[in-house]
Coordinates of C-alpha atoms in Angstrom, one line a residue:
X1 CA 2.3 -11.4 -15.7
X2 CA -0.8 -9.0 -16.0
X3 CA -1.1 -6.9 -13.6
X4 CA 0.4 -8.3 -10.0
X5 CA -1.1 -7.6 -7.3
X6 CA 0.3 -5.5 -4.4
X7 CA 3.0 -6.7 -2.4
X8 CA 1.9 -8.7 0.5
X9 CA 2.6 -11.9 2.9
X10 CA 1.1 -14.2 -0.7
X11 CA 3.2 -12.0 -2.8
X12 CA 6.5 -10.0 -1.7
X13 CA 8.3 -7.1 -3.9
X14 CA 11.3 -9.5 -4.3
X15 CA 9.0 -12.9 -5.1
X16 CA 7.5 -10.4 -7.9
X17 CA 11.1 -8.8 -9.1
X18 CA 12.5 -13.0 -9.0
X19 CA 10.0 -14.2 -11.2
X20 CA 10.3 -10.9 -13.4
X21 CA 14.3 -11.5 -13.9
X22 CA 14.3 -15.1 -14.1
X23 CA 11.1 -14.7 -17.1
X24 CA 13.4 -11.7 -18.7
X25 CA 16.8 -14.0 -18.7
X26 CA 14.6 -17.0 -20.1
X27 CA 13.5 -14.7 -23.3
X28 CA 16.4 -12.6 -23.7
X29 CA 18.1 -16.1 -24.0
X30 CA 15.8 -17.3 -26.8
X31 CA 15.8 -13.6 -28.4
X32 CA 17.9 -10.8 -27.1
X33 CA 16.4 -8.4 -29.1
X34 CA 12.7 -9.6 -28.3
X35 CA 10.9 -6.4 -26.6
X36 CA 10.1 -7.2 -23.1
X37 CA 7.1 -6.0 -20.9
X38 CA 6.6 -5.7 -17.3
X39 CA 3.4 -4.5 -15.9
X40 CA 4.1 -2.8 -13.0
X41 CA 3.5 -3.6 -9.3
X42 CA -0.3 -3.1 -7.6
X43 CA -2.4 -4.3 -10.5
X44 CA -0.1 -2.0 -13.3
X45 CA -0.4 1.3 -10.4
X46 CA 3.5 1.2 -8.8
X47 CA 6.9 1.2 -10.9
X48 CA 9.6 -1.3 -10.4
X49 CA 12.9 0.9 -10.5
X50 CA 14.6 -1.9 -9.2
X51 CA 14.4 -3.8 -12.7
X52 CA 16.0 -0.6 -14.9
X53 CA 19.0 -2.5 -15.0
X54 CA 17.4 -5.5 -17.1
X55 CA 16.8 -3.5 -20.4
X56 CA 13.3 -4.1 -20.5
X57 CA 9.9 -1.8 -20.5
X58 CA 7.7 -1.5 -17.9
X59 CA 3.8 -1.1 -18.7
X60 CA 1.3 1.2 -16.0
X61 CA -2.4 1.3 -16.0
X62 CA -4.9 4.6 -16.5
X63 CA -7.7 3.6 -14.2
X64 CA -7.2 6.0 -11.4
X65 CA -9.2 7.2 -9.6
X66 CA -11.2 3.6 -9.6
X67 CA -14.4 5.0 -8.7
X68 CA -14.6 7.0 -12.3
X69 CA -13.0 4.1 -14.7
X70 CA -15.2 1.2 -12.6
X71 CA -18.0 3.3 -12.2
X72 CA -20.8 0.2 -11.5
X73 CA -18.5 -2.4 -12.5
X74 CA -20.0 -5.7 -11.7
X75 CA -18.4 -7.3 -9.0
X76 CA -16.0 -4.2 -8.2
X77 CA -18.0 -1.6 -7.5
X78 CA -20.5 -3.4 -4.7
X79 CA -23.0 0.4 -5.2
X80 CA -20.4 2.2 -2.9
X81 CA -18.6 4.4 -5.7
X82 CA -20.3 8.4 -5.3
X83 CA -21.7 9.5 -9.0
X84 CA -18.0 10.1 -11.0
X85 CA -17.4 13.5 -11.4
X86 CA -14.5 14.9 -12.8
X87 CA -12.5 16.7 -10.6
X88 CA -13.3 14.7 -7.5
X89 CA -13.3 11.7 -9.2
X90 CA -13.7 8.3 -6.1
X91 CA -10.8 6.5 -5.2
X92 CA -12.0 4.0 -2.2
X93 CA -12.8 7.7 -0.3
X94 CA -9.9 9.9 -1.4
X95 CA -11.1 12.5 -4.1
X96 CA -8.8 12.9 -7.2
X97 CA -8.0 15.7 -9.6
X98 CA -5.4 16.5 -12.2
X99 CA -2.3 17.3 -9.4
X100 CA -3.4 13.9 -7.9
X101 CA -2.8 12.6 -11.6
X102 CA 0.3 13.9 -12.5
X103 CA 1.9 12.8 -8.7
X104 CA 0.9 9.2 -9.8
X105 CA 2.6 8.9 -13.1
X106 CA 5.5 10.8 -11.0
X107 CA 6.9 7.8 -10.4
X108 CA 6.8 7.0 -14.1
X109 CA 8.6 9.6 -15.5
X110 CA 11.3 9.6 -13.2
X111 CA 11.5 5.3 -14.5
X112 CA 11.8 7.2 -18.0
X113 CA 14.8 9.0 -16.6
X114 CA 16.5 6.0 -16.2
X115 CA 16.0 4.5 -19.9
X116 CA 13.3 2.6 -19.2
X117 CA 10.5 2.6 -21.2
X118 CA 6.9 2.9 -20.1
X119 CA 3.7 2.2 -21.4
X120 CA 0.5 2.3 -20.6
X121 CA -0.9 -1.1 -21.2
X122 CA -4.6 -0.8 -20.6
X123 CA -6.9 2.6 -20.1
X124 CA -10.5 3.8 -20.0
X125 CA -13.4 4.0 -18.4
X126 CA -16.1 1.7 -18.2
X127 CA -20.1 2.9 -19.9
X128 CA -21.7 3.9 -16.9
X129 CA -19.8 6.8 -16.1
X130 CA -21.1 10.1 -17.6
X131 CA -19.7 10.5 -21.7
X132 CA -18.6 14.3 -20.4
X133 CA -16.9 13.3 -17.3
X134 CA -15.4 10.3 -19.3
X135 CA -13.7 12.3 -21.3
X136 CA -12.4 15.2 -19.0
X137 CA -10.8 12.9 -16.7
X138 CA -9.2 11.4 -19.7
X139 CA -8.3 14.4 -21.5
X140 CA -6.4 15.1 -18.2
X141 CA -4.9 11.7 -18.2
X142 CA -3.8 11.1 -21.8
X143 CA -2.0 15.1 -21.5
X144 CA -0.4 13.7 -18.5
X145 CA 0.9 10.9 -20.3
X146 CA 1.8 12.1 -23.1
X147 CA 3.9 15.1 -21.3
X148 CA 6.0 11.8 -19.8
X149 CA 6.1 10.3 -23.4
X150 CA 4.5 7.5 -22.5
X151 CA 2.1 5.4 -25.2
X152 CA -1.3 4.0 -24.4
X153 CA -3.4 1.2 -25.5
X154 CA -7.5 1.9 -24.6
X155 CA -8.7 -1.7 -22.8
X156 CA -11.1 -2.6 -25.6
X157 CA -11.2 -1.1 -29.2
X158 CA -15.1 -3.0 -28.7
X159 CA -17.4 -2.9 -25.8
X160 CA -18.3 -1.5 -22.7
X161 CA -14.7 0.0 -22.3
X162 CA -14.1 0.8 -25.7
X163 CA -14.6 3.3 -28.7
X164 CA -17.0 1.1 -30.6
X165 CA -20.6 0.2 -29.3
X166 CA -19.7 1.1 -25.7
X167 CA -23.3 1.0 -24.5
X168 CA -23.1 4.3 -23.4
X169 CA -26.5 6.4 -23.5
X170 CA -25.0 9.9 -23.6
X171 CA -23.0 9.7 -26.7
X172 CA -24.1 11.1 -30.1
X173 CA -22.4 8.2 -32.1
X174 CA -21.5 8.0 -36.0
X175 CA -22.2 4.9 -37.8
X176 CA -18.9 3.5 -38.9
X177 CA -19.2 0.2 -40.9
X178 CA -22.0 -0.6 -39.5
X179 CA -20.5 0.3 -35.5
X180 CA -21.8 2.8 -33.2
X181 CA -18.6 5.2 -33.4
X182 CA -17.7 7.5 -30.2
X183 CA -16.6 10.4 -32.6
X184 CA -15.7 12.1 -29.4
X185 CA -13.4 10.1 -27.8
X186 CA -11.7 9.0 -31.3
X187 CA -11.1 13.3 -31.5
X188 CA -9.8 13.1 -28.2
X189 CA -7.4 10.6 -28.7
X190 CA -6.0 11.5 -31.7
X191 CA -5.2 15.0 -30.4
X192 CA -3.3 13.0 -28.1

């Protein structure tokens, strides 16, 4: 289930933790030692403590603060995002900085402190945002993460998310088989 949305009257807490059990017992029944994933709560944002018991891992999401990753995201970002900086990075009118950060993943770490495993599915930010606030804000979030131990998959290895030929204009890429290379961002995240 990618990313469920937050709880609501469509959509409770317990529908989402049912349906999360009920998929874990149908797998674990076919293949007990098949690794199991379960995107958090809120679109990846919120833990779900109440599923430590199940022996499964739990997958988050490095978007926060939306108004740096979504920067001019079609259909998200209707124009009303401020230009991304980084500290003070948008989220729907609440500035974000590093503390901000690290009391989000809170939540994570202490899920890692009960065995459960946590990674983070899908992270980055999307081309329009500036290259140098890009990669301060995710300097800060990749430390954060891996301080928790917590792995991370970038959204797109290609495209308008990703390392390769991301459309950004503010990057001094490498040619790399023929690729535009963000030799930046592939530094970064190998330091990390």
């Amino acid at each position: 289930l990618n990313e469920p949305p937050a709880a609501s009257k469509a959509m409770t807490r317990d529908d989402l933790l049912r349906v999360v059990r009920a998929l874990a017992a149908a797998i674990q029944s076919s293949d007990a030692e098949r690794l199991v994933i379960a995107d958090g709560i809120a679109w990846g944002n919120e833990p779900l403590p109440e599923l430590a018991d199940l022996g499964i891992a739990q997958s988050c999401r490095g978007y926060l603060p939306i108004g740096l990753s979504h920067y001019r995201v079609e259909g998200l970002d209707p124009g009303t995002f401020p230009y991304p900086t980084w500290p003070g990075g948008d989220q729907w009118g609440t500035p974000w900085d590093r503390e901000r950060l690290v009391a989000h993943y809170e939540p994570w770490r202490k899920l890692i402190g009960q065995g459960v495993g946590v990674h983070c599915g899908e992270c980055g930010c999307f081309c329009e945002t500036p290259h140098k606030v890009f990669l301060a804000w995710f300097e800060d979030l990749l430390d954060i993460l891996k301080s928790h131990g917590i792995g991370y998959a970038l959204w797109c290895l290609h495209g308008e998310f990703g390392i390769l030929d991301s459309l950004r204009k503010d990057v001094a890429y490498r040619d790399w088989h023929g690729h535009k290379l963000d030799g930046e961002l592939l530094k970064l995240m190998m330091d990390h």
